[in-house]
Coordinates of C-alpha atoms in Angstrom, one line a residue:
M1 CA 0.0 0.1 0.0
A2 CA 1.1 3.7 -0.5
V3 CA 3.0 5.4 2.3
D4 CA 1.7 8.5 3.9
V5 CA 3.8 11.2 5.6
G6 CA 1.6 13.5 7.6
H7 CA -1.4 14.3 5.3
S8 CA 0.8 13.9 2.0
M9 CA 1.1 10.8 0.1
I10 CA 4.6 10.0 -1.3
W11 CA 4.9 8.5 -4.8
D12 CA 8.0 8.0 -7.0
V13 CA 8.2 9.6 -10.5
L14 CA 9.5 8.5 -13.8
L15 CA 10.1 11.4 -16.2
D16 CA 10.2 10.2 -19.7
A17 CA 12.1 12.9 -21.6
T18 CA 13.3 10.8 -24.4
A19 CA 11.3 12.8 -27.0
M20 CA 12.5 16.2 -25.6
A21 CA 15.5 18.3 -26.8
A22 CA 18.4 17.9 -24.5
G23 CA 18.5 21.5 -23.6
E24 CA 14.8 21.6 -22.5
I25 CA 15.2 18.9 -19.8
A26 CA 17.1 20.6 -17.1
P27 CA 14.7 23.8 -17.0
L28 CA 11.8 21.4 -16.8
I29 CA 13.2 19.6 -13.7
H30 CA 14.2 22.8 -12.0
R31 CA 10.5 24.1 -12.4
L32 CA 9.2 20.9 -11.1
I33 CA 11.5 21.1 -8.0
E34 CA 10.4 24.6 -7.4
D35 CA 6.7 24.4 -8.2
E36 CA 5.8 20.8 -7.3
C37 CA 8.5 20.1 -4.6
L38 CA 9.8 17.3 -6.7
S39 CA 11.8 14.9 -4.4
A40 CA 11.3 17.1 -1.4
Q41 CA 9.9 14.2 0.7
G42 CA 12.3 11.5 -0.3
Q43 CA 10.6 10.7 -3.7
R44 CA 12.7 8.5 -5.9
V45 CA 13.0 10.3 -9.2
T46 CA 14.1 8.5 -12.3
I47 CA 14.8 10.4 -15.6
A48 CA 14.8 8.7 -19.0
C49 CA 16.4 11.0 -21.6
P50 CA 18.5 11.0 -24.9
V51 CA 21.9 9.6 -24.5
A52 CA 23.6 13.0 -25.2
A53 CA 21.9 14.5 -22.1
V54 CA 22.9 11.8 -19.6
A55 CA 26.2 13.2 -18.4
D56 CA 25.0 16.8 -17.9
L57 CA 21.8 15.8 -16.1
R58 CA 23.7 13.4 -13.6
C59 CA 26.0 16.2 -12.8
T60 CA 23.2 18.8 -12.5
F61 CA 20.9 16.4 -10.5
P62 CA 23.1 14.0 -8.6
G63 CA 20.2 12.6 -6.4
F64 CA 18.2 11.4 -9.3
S65 CA 18.6 8.3 -11.4
V66 CA 19.4 9.4 -15.0
Q67 CA 19.2 6.8 -17.8
G68 CA 19.7 7.0 -21.6
C69 CA 17.5 4.0 -22.3
L70 CA 13.7 4.0 -21.6
A71 CA 13.6 0.3 -20.8
R72 CA 16.4 0.6 -18.0
A73 CA 14.8 3.6 -16.6
L74 CA 11.4 2.0 -16.4
A75 CA 12.9 -1.1 -14.9
A76 CA 14.8 0.9 -12.3
A77 CA 11.8 3.2 -11.4
L78 CA 9.6 0.0 -10.9
S79 CA 12.2 -1.7 -8.8
G80 CA 12.7 1.3 -6.6
A81 CA 9.0 2.0 -6.2
G82 CA 8.5 -1.7 -5.4
Q83 CA 11.1 -1.7 -2.7
S84 CA 9.5 1.2 -0.9
L85 CA 5.9 0.0 -1.7
R86 CA 5.1 3.4 -3.4
P87 CA 2.9 4.3 -6.4
L88 CA 4.9 5.3 -9.4
A89 CA 3.9 8.4 -11.5
I90 CA 5.0 8.1 -15.2
V91 CA 5.1 11.4 -17.0
Q92 CA 6.0 11.7 -20.7
G93 CA 7.4 14.9 -22.2
G94 CA 7.6 18.5 -20.9
W95 CA 4.0 19.6 -20.5
S96 CA 2.6 21.2 -17.5
W97 CA 1.6 18.5 -15.1
S98 CA 0.9 19.0 -11.3
G99 CA 1.3 17.0 -8.2
Q100 CA -2.4 17.8 -7.3
T101 CA -3.5 15.8 -10.4
I102 CA -1.3 12.9 -9.3
R103 CA -3.1 12.9 -5.9
R104 CA -6.4 12.7 -7.5
L105 CA -5.4 9.8 -9.6
L106 CA -4.0 8.0 -6.5
D107 CA -7.5 8.5 -5.0
E108 CA -8.9 6.7 -8.1
L109 CA -6.7 3.8 -7.5
R110 CA -8.3 3.1 -4.2
R111 CA -11.5 2.1 -6.0
D112 CA -10.4 -1.4 -6.6
P113 CA -7.3 -3.5 -5.7
M114 CA -6.9 -4.8 -9.1
I115 CA -6.7 -1.4 -10.8
A116 CA -3.0 -1.2 -11.7
S117 CA -3.0 2.2 -13.3
A118 CA -5.1 5.4 -13.5
Q119 CA -5.0 8.1 -16.2
P120 CA -6.7 11.5 -16.6
R121 CA -8.5 13.0 -19.6
F122 CA -6.7 15.6 -21.6
V123 CA -8.1 19.0 -22.7
S124 CA -6.9 20.7 -26.0
S125 CA -4.6 23.7 -25.8
T126 CA -7.5 25.9 -26.8
G127 CA -9.2 24.7 -23.7
D128 CA -12.6 23.9 -25.3
R129 CA -12.2 20.2 -26.3
V130 CA -11.6 16.9 -24.5
L131 CA -9.3 14.8 -26.5
G132 CA -10.2 11.3 -27.5
C133 CA -9.9 8.8 -24.8
M134 CA -8.4 5.7 -26.7
V135 CA -6.1 4.9 -29.4
D136 CA -8.8 4.2 -32.0
Q137 CA -11.0 7.1 -30.9
P138 CA -10.1 10.4 -32.8
V139 CA -13.3 12.0 -31.6
Q140 CA -12.9 15.2 -29.6
M141 CA -15.9 16.4 -27.5
P142 CA -16.7 19.8 -26.0
V143 CA -15.6 20.3 -22.5
A144 CA -19.3 21.0 -21.6
A145 CA -19.9 17.3 -22.4
A146 CA -17.4 16.0 -20.1
R147 CA -19.6 16.2 -17.1
Y148 CA -22.1 13.7 -18.6
L149 CA -19.5 11.0 -18.9
P150 CA -19.3 8.2 -16.5
E151 CA -16.9 8.8 -13.7
Y152 CA -14.5 6.2 -15.1
Y153 CA -14.0 3.6 -17.7
I154 CA -12.1 0.4 -17.2
T155 CA -10.0 0.0 -20.4
R156 CA -7.3 -2.0 -22.0
E157 CA -3.8 -0.8 -21.3
C158 CA -3.0 2.4 -23.1
L159 CA 0.0 4.7 -23.0
S160 CA -0.7 8.2 -21.6
P161 CA 1.4 11.2 -21.0
L162 CA 0.4 11.0 -17.3
M163 CA -0.3 7.6 -15.7
V164 CA 0.1 6.5 -12.1
L165 CA 0.7 2.8 -11.2
S166 CA -0.4 1.5 -7.8
A167 CA 1.9 0.1 -5.3
Q168 CA 0.6 -3.5 -5.9
A169 CA 1.1 -2.8 -9.7
V170 CA 4.8 -1.8 -9.4
V171 CA 5.5 -5.1 -7.5
A172 CA 3.6 -7.2 -9.7
A173 CA 4.7 -5.6 -13.1
P174 CA 7.3 -7.5 -15.2
R175 CA 10.5 -5.7 -15.9
P176 CA 10.9 -4.5 -19.6
T177 CA 13.7 -5.9 -21.7
N178 CA 13.1 -4.3 -25.1
G179 CA 14.9 -0.9 -25.5
E180 CA 12.3 0.6 -27.9
A181 CA 9.9 2.9 -25.9
L182 CA 6.5 1.6 -27.1
H183 CA 7.8 -2.0 -26.6
A184 CA 9.0 -1.3 -23.2
Y185 CA 5.8 0.2 -22.1
A186 CA 3.9 -2.6 -23.7
E187 CA 5.7 -5.2 -21.8
V188 CA 4.9 -3.8 -18.5
L189 CA 1.4 -2.7 -19.1
S190 CA 0.3 -5.8 -21.1
G191 CA 2.1 -7.9 -18.5
L192 CA -0.1 -6.3 -15.7
R193 CA -3.2 -7.0 -17.7
R194 CA -2.3 -10.6 -18.3
R195 CA -1.9 -10.9 -14.5
G196 CA -5.5 -9.5 -14.1
Y197 CA -4.8 -5.9 -13.3
R198 CA -6.7 -3.2 -15.3
N199 CA -6.5 0.5 -16.3
L200 CA -8.8 3.1 -15.1
L201 CA -9.6 6.2 -17.2
A202 CA -10.7 9.1 -14.9
N203 CA -13.1 11.1 -16.9
R204 CA -13.7 13.7 -14.2
I205 CA -10.0 14.5 -14.0
L206 CA -9.4 17.0 -16.9
V207 CA -5.7 18.0 -17.5
P208 CA -4.6 20.9 -19.9
W209 CA -2.5 19.6 -22.7
T210 CA 0.1 21.8 -24.1
G211 CA 1.5 19.2 -26.6
K212 CA 5.0 19.5 -25.7
G213 CA 7.3 16.6 -26.2
L214 CA 4.4 14.7 -27.9
P215 CA 2.2 15.5 -30.8
S216 CA -1.4 15.7 -29.8
D217 CA -2.4 12.7 -32.0
R218 CA -0.1 10.6 -29.8
V219 CA -1.6 11.6 -26.5
L220 CA -2.6 7.8 -26.4
P221 CA -0.4 6.1 -28.8
A222 CA -0.7 2.5 -29.8
L223 CA 1.2 -0.1 -27.9
A224 CA 3.2 -2.7 -29.8
H225 CA 2.8 -6.2 -28.4
E226 CA 1.4 -9.6 -29.4
D227 CA -2.0 -9.0 -28.1
A228 CA -2.5 -5.9 -30.2
D229 CA -5.0 -7.4 -32.7
L230 CA -7.1 -9.2 -30.2
L231 CA -7.3 -6.1 -27.9
R232 CA -8.3 -3.9 -30.8
D233 CA -11.3 -6.2 -31.6
I234 CA -12.3 -6.3 -28.0
H235 CA -11.8 -2.5 -27.7
L236 CA -14.2 -1.8 -30.6
E237 CA -17.0 -3.6 -28.7
Q238 CA -16.8 -1.0 -25.8
P239 CA -19.7 1.2 -25.7
E240 CA -17.7 4.1 -24.4
L241 CA -16.6 4.8 -27.9
K242 CA -20.1 5.1 -29.2
L243 CA -21.1 7.2 -26.2
E244 CA -18.4 9.6 -26.8
R245 CA -19.3 9.9 -30.5
V246 CA -22.8 10.9 -29.5
L247 CA -21.6 13.5 -26.8
S248 CA -19.0 15.0 -29.1
R249 CA -21.9 16.4 -31.3
A250 CA -24.7 16.7 -28.8
F251 CA -24.1 20.4 -28.1
T252 CA -24.4 23.7 -30.0
A253 CA -21.3 25.9 -30.5
Q254 CA -22.6 27.9 -27.5
G255 CA -22.6 24.8 -25.3
R256 CA -26.4 24.3 -25.3
P257 CA -27.6 20.6 -25.3
K258 CA -29.4 19.7 -28.6
I259 CA -32.8 18.4 -28.3
L260 CA -34.4 16.1 -31.0
I261 CA -38.3 15.8 -31.4
D262 CA -39.0 12.6 -33.5
A263 CA -42.3 13.3 -35.3
R264 CA -42.0 10.5 -37.8
G265 CA -45.1 8.8 -36.5
M266 CA -47.1 11.7 -37.9
Q267 CA -48.8 11.0 -41.2
S268 CA -49.7 13.5 -43.9
M269 CA -53.4 13.3 -43.1
M270 CA -54.9 15.0 -40.0
N271 CA -55.6 12.4 -37.3
G272 CA -55.2 12.3 -33.5
T273 CA -51.5 11.7 -33.6
A274 CA -51.0 14.6 -36.0
V275 CA -53.2 16.9 -33.8
C276 CA -51.0 16.0 -30.7
T277 CA -47.7 16.3 -32.7
L278 CA -48.5 19.7 -34.2
G279 CA -49.8 20.9 -30.8
F280 CA -46.5 19.9 -29.1
L281 CA -44.5 21.6 -31.9
S282 CA -46.4 24.8 -31.4
G283 CA -45.3 24.7 -27.8
F284 CA -41.7 23.8 -28.7
Q285 CA -41.7 26.6 -31.3
E286 CA -42.2 29.1 -28.5
L287 CA -39.6 27.7 -26.3
A288 CA -37.0 27.5 -29.1
Q289 CA -37.6 31.3 -29.6
H290 CA -36.3 31.7 -25.9
G291 CA -33.0 29.9 -26.6
A292 CA -33.6 26.1 -26.5
S293 CA -32.0 24.2 -29.3
I294 CA -34.7 22.0 -30.8
S295 CA -34.7 19.9 -34.0
V296 CA -37.6 18.1 -35.5
V297 CA -37.4 15.0 -37.8
A298 CA -40.5 14.1 -39.7
A299 CA -41.3 12.1 -42.9
K300 CA -40.8 14.4 -45.8
D301 CA -44.2 14.1 -47.1
A302 CA -45.8 14.9 -43.7
A303 CA -43.5 17.7 -43.2
L304 CA -44.5 19.3 -46.4
S305 CA -48.2 18.4 -46.0
H306 CA -48.3 20.1 -42.6
R307 CA -46.0 23.0 -43.6
L308 CA -43.7 22.4 -40.7
A309 CA -40.9 24.8 -41.8
E310 CA -43.3 27.4 -42.5
R311 CA -45.4 27.0 -39.2
F312 CA -42.4 26.6 -37.0
P313 CA -39.4 28.7 -38.2
A314 CA -37.6 28.6 -34.7
L315 CA -37.3 24.7 -35.1
D316 CA -34.7 23.0 -37.3
I317 CA -36.9 20.8 -39.5
Q318 CA -35.3 17.7 -40.8
H319 CA -36.7 15.1 -43.2
D320 CA -36.8 11.2 -42.9
E321 CA -33.6 10.7 -40.8
P322 CA -32.1 12.7 -38.1
K323 CA -29.0 14.5 -38.8
G324 CA -26.1 14.4 -36.3
Y325 CA -26.2 13.6 -32.6
F326 CA -28.4 15.0 -29.7
M327 CA -28.2 15.2 -25.9
A328 CA -31.9 14.2 -25.6
M329 CA -34.8 13.1 -27.8
V330 CA -38.4 12.3 -27.5
L331 CA -40.3 10.1 -29.8
M332 CA -43.8 11.7 -30.1
N333 CA -45.5 8.3 -30.3
Q334 CA -44.9 4.7 -29.0
P335 CA -41.9 2.8 -30.3
W336 CA -43.3 0.0 -32.3
D337 CA -40.2 -2.3 -32.7
M338 CA -36.7 -2.9 -31.3
D339 CA -35.1 -1.3 -34.3
S340 CA -36.8 2.1 -33.3
I341 CA -35.5 1.9 -30.0
R342 CA -31.9 1.1 -31.2
A343 CA -32.1 4.0 -33.6
M344 CA -33.1 6.4 -30.7
H345 CA -30.2 5.0 -28.6
D346 CA -27.7 5.5 -31.3
C347 CA -28.4 9.2 -31.9
A348 CA -29.1 10.5 -28.4
A349 CA -27.7 10.2 -24.9
V350 CA -31.1 10.6 -23.2
I351 CA -34.2 8.9 -24.9
S352 CA -37.9 9.0 -24.2
A353 CA -41.1 8.4 -25.9
N354 CA -44.7 9.7 -25.6
M355 CA -46.5 6.6 -24.8
L356 CA -49.9 7.7 -26.0
D357 CA -51.8 4.5 -25.0
T358 CA -51.5 0.8 -24.9
I359 CA -54.5 0.0 -27.1
M360 CA -52.9 -1.6 -30.0
W361 CA -51.3 -4.2 -27.8
D362 CA -54.6 -4.8 -25.7
I363 CA -56.9 -5.1 -28.7
M364 CA -54.2 -7.5 -30.3
F365 CA -55.7 -7.9 -33.7
T366 CA -53.7 -5.1 -35.1
S367 CA -50.6 -5.6 -32.8
K368 CA -47.3 -6.4 -34.4
P369 CA -45.4 -9.6 -33.3
G370 CA -42.9 -8.5 -30.7
L371 CA -44.8 -5.4 -29.4
R372 CA -45.0 -6.7 -25.9
Q373 CA -41.2 -7.3 -25.9
T374 CA -40.6 -3.9 -27.3
W375 CA -42.7 -2.0 -24.8
S376 CA -41.6 -4.1 -21.9
L377 CA -37.9 -3.6 -22.5
F378 CA -38.4 0.1 -23.3
G379 CA -39.8 0.4 -19.9
Q380 CA -36.6 -0.9 -18.4
C381 CA -34.0 0.9 -20.3
T382 CA -35.5 4.4 -21.4
D383 CA -34.7 7.5 -19.5
I384 CA -38.2 9.1 -19.3
L385 CA -41.7 7.8 -20.1
F386 CA -44.3 10.4 -21.1
F387 CA -48.0 9.9 -21.0
N388 CA -50.9 12.0 -22.1
S389 CA -52.9 11.1 -19.0
A390 CA -52.5 9.5 -15.8
Y391 CA -54.9 6.9 -17.0
S392 CA -52.5 6.0 -19.8
R393 CA -49.7 5.9 -17.4
D394 CA -51.4 3.5 -15.1
R395 CA -52.5 1.1 -18.0
Y396 CA -49.0 1.0 -19.2
S397 CA -47.5 0.5 -15.7
F398 CA -49.7 -2.4 -14.9
R399 CA -49.2 -4.2 -18.1
F400 CA -45.5 -3.7 -18.5
Q401 CA -44.1 -3.0 -15.0
P402 CA -41.5 -0.4 -16.0
D403 CA -38.5 0.3 -13.8
T404 CA -39.6 2.2 -10.8
R405 CA -36.6 4.5 -11.1
I406 CA -37.6 5.8 -14.4
P407 CA -39.7 9.2 -14.2
K408 CA -43.2 8.7 -15.6
I409 CA -44.4 12.2 -16.6
V410 CA -47.9 13.1 -17.5
T411 CA -48.1 15.8 -20.2
H412 CA -51.8 16.3 -20.9
H413 CA -52.8 17.7 -24.4
S414 CA -54.0 21.4 -24.6
M415 CA -57.6 22.0 -23.4
S416 CA -57.6 25.6 -24.4
P417 CA -60.5 26.5 -26.8
N418 CA -58.2 29.1 -28.3
E419 CA -55.8 26.4 -29.5
I420 CA -58.3 23.7 -30.3
A421 CA -61.3 25.4 -32.0
R422 CA -60.6 26.2 -35.7
S423 CA -62.3 28.9 -37.9
V424 CA -65.2 27.7 -40.1
D425 CA -65.0 29.3 -43.5
E426 CA -67.7 27.2 -45.3
D427 CA -71.4 27.2 -45.1
R428 CA -73.2 24.8 -42.8
L429 CA -72.7 21.2 -44.1
V430 CA -75.6 19.5 -42.4
P431 CA -79.0 21.4 -42.3
G432 CA -81.2 21.1 -39.3
K433 CA -80.5 19.4 -36.0
Y434 CA -77.9 16.7 -35.8
V435 CA -75.7 14.8 -33.3
L436 CA -72.0 14.1 -34.1
V437 CA -70.9 10.5 -33.3
M438 CA -67.0 10.5 -33.3
G439 CA -64.7 7.6 -33.7
S440 CA -63.0 5.3 -36.2
D441 CA -63.4 1.9 -37.8
Y442 CA -61.5 0.2 -34.8
E443 CA -64.0 -2.0 -32.8
H444 CA -63.2 -0.4 -29.5
K445 CA -64.6 2.9 -30.7
D446 CA -68.0 1.1 -31.0
I447 CA -69.4 3.2 -33.9
P448 CA -71.6 0.9 -35.8
H449 CA -73.4 -0.5 -32.7
T450 CA -73.9 3.1 -31.2
L451 CA -75.3 4.4 -34.4
E452 CA -77.6 1.5 -34.9
M453 CA -79.0 2.0 -31.4
L454 CA -79.2 5.7 -31.5
S455 CA -80.8 5.6 -35.0
D456 CA -83.6 3.4 -33.7
A457 CA -84.1 5.6 -30.4
F458 CA -84.1 8.8 -32.3
P459 CA -85.5 8.1 -35.8
Y460 CA -86.4 11.8 -36.3
L461 CA -82.9 12.9 -35.7
T462 CA -80.0 13.1 -38.0
F463 CA -76.6 11.6 -36.9
V464 CA -73.2 12.5 -38.5
S465 CA -70.7 9.8 -38.1
V466 CA -67.0 10.3 -38.3
G467 CA -66.0 6.6 -38.4
D468 CA -66.9 3.7 -40.5
P469 CA -70.4 2.3 -40.0
R470 CA -70.8 -1.3 -41.0
K471 CA -74.1 -0.8 -42.7
E472 CA -76.1 2.1 -44.1
L473 CA -78.8 3.7 -41.9
P474 CA -81.5 6.0 -43.1
N475 CA -80.8 9.0 -40.8
V476 CA -76.9 8.7 -40.7
I477 CA -74.4 10.7 -42.9
S478 CA -71.1 9.0 -42.7
Y479 CA -67.6 10.3 -43.1
S480 CA -64.4 8.1 -43.0
S481 CA -62.1 9.1 -40.1
G482 CA -58.8 10.6 -41.0
S483 CA -59.8 12.0 -44.4
L484 CA -61.6 15.1 -43.5
P485 CA -60.0 18.6 -43.8
E486 CA -59.7 20.5 -40.6
E487 CA -62.4 23.1 -41.8
T488 CA -64.9 20.3 -42.3
I489 CA -64.4 18.8 -38.9
A490 CA -64.6 22.3 -37.4
N491 CA -67.9 22.8 -39.2
L492 CA -69.3 19.6 -37.9
Y493 CA -68.4 20.5 -34.3
K494 CA -69.7 24.0 -34.5
Y495 CA -73.3 23.1 -35.6
T496 CA -74.0 19.9 -33.8
E497 CA -76.4 19.6 -30.9
A498 CA -74.1 17.3 -29.0
V499 CA -71.2 15.0 -29.4
V500 CA -71.3 11.3 -28.6
F501 CA -67.9 9.6 -28.2
P502 CA -68.8 5.9 -27.3
S503 CA -65.2 4.5 -27.3
H504 CA -64.5 1.8 -24.8
Y505 CA -60.8 2.7 -24.5
E506 CA -58.8 6.0 -24.9
G507 CA -55.6 7.4 -23.7
F508 CA -56.7 11.0 -23.7
G509 CA -59.9 11.4 -25.9
L510 CA -59.1 14.2 -28.3
P511 CA -62.8 14.5 -29.4
V512 CA -63.8 15.2 -25.9
A513 CA -61.4 18.2 -25.8
E514 CA -62.6 19.4 -29.3
A515 CA -66.3 19.2 -28.3
L516 CA -65.6 21.2 -25.2
A517 CA -63.6 23.8 -27.2
Y518 CA -66.7 24.3 -29.5
G519 CA -68.9 24.7 -26.3
K520 CA -70.7 21.4 -26.8
C521 CA -71.7 18.7 -24.4
V522 CA -70.1 15.5 -25.0
I523 CA -71.3 12.0 -23.8
V524 CA -68.7 9.4 -23.0
R525 CA -68.7 5.9 -21.8
K526 CA -68.0 5.8 -18.0
Q527 CA -64.2 5.4 -17.3
P528 CA -61.9 7.0 -14.8
L529 CA -60.1 8.9 -17.7
W530 CA -63.0 11.2 -17.9
D531 CA -62.8 12.2 -14.3
E532 CA -59.3 13.1 -15.0
I533 CA -60.2 15.2 -18.1
R534 CA -62.8 16.9 -16.1
S535 CA -60.2 18.0 -13.6
I536 CA -58.3 19.9 -16.3
S537 CA -61.4 21.3 -18.1
A538 CA -63.2 24.6 -17.4
R539 CA -66.5 22.9 -18.3
P540 CA -66.4 19.6 -16.4
D541 CA -70.2 19.5 -16.2
S542 CA -70.3 19.3 -20.0
I543 CA -68.8 15.8 -20.0
R544 CA -71.6 13.4 -19.4
M545 CA -70.9 9.7 -18.6
F546 CA -73.0 6.6 -19.3
Q547 CA -72.7 2.9 -18.5
R548 CA -75.9 1.3 -20.1
E549 CA -77.3 2.0 -23.4
S550 CA -80.4 3.2 -21.8
D551 CA -78.3 5.9 -20.0
L552 CA -76.9 7.0 -23.4
V553 CA -80.4 7.5 -24.7
K554 CA -81.6 9.3 -21.7
L555 CA -78.6 11.7 -21.6
L556 CA -78.8 12.5 -25.2
G557 CA -82.5 13.1 -25.0
E558 CA -82.0 15.6 -22.2
I559 CA -79.4 17.4 -24.1
I560 CA -81.2 17.9 -27.4
N561 CA -84.4 18.8 -25.6
A562 CA -82.9 21.3 -23.2
P563 CA -83.4 25.0 -23.7
E564 CA -80.6 26.7 -25.5
A565 CA -78.2 28.3 -23.1
V566 CA -75.1 30.4 -23.4
P567 CA -72.0 28.4 -22.7
P568 CA -70.0 29.5 -19.7
E569 CA -66.7 31.2 -20.2
T570 CA -63.8 28.8 -20.6
G571 CA -60.3 29.0 -19.4
V572 CA -60.2 28.5 -15.6
T573 CA -60.6 25.1 -13.9
A574 CA -61.1 24.3 -10.4
G575 CA -57.8 25.7 -9.4
N576 CA -55.7 25.5 -12.5
M577 CA -55.6 27.1 -15.8
E578 CA -56.5 24.8 -18.7
P579 CA -53.3 23.3 -20.1
R580 CA -52.1 25.0 -23.3
W581 CA -49.6 23.5 -25.7
I582 CA -46.8 25.7 -24.3
D583 CA -47.5 24.2 -20.9
C584 CA -47.4 20.7 -22.3
A585 CA -44.2 21.3 -24.2
R586 CA -42.6 22.9 -21.2
A587 CA -43.4 20.0 -19.0
M588 CA -41.7 17.8 -21.5
L589 CA -38.7 19.9 -22.0
S590 CA -38.2 20.4 -18.2
A591 CA -38.3 16.6 -17.7
L592 CA -35.6 16.3 -20.6
D593 CA -33.5 19.0 -18.8
Q594 CA -33.7 17.2 -15.5
A595 CA -32.7 13.9 -17.2
I596 CA -29.7 15.6 -18.9
A597 CA -28.6 17.2 -15.7
E598 CA -28.6 13.7 -14.0
F599 CA -27.0 11.9 -17.0
D600 CA -23.8 10.1 -16.0
G601 CA -23.7 7.5 -18.9
R602 CA -24.5 4.4 -16.7
R603 CA -28.1 3.9 -18.0
W604 CA -26.9 4.5 -21.6
M605 CA -24.3 1.8 -21.3
F606 CA -26.7 -0.5 -19.7
R607 CA -29.1 0.1 -22.5
N608 CA -26.4 -0.4 -25.1
D609 CA -25.5 -3.8 -23.6
I610 CA -29.2 -4.9 -23.8
L611 CA -29.8 -3.6 -27.4
Y612 CA -26.6 -5.1 -28.8
R613 CA -26.0 -8.2 -26.9
N614 CA -25.3 -11.3 -29.1

């Protein structure tokens, strides 16, 4: 173990000056003696230098061991440190290292008795980039990204301008016999690894690199030994390389983290997913105007159809595939397969998705094979789970039991009439009184049965169906869902007497929010979800619930026969403002910011091992 004198730990030093000019070595040693108290507490100092400088240095520094051969100097330093059971600091070149850095590296060695060596990270001479951490890793990342790295990596042996060997390592290390520098270091370091000792790269210890004595591309030069090919193959499997590639391009030039909104689940037509996505984008547009760096990737045809670039000029709109890397991303809909999770992981440090509902898996007849595995695994390895309601959150949690440590954030959709209601530019489409029945052709929407039952109960009333009735009825006007222009839908909402939304299963229920925005009463099937929607609505009494078919008939009769009343003002709920899209987007961005602040790489590497295991 290391020897302590008072509160100061003593370590020996090997100064490898073999790449320095002879005249530069003595001034360097004088500075180290003055600034770093080199050898002041009995440290053994060994100097490896060009042969031409040996005599002068021995004369100038008689207390130091001076060798004109790196292998002999390294062997002497190891033997001396081993006899005293001291750590050994190996320093290459004439750059400005400090004893304080060595003390911090010695603390890193205490993490594990089988850690032989500890090395710092190096910062470029310009002070804004962290140099690549391994031989085959030329990537440099912004200093702002360094705080998001794991505290340390356990790596193969690699040569560094500064490394500290533990007292155990100097005793266990083989003594070099090859005089060439890289071979000599390789004999020692690979010999330690073959004995079970490993190297620790300390990502939190950043050292300024001046480049003196060694070119910057040789901060971690390759070692030459018989295990090189095997180690290179093993090294390329290490997830640290991929993580650093992501972090290297995950920040703007001003140091702000880049956020990606993946809107590729949005189609060209207007449906619930499109309404939700466009609403969130309007909120992100406002946040981007105040400094957030937000990119959006969408299918090109959908981006053009919905005029994303025109509507959201503060957002960086990308088509089809994301460009670059990001600190965080959110998929605006559920991931449908494992490949989509891998794609998210490969381009962002923090990943999340807006789990709108679990309906597809529950109804099963449209469910893709492997969907259960996809959603189950996502709940174990994502960073955040977003939900459009607590109801959706609870359904997902009960079915897939996600990791309890993962934040599960509810981001309701907008309930603000100003953001939901659209202008109606055309004449009334349906003359006379009618009731709007909203849904689709999925069976859980229950459109055909509901229309048949209401048509019989109210033969004198016209029903307009946005869905897909299975048979024609005399008093029903039908439209296919997903194909209507926004203006047509607005027209149907504006003039209806009431809205019936008979769905058995929803995650949020956009038609309910739309009906309320147009000042209409909406009848829904009794579910806890509608109590939640009532709590964020300024018109909770306009949501009526039924369980039995007779209840539906009774409620609809009461509404269409009631005297016409002026709708109450909207905007304020029982203690909260109705959520707007800016509120929804801010809640999502706030959760992403929190995840970024807490990011340390551990979950990312855990996820990488799961997604890419053989």
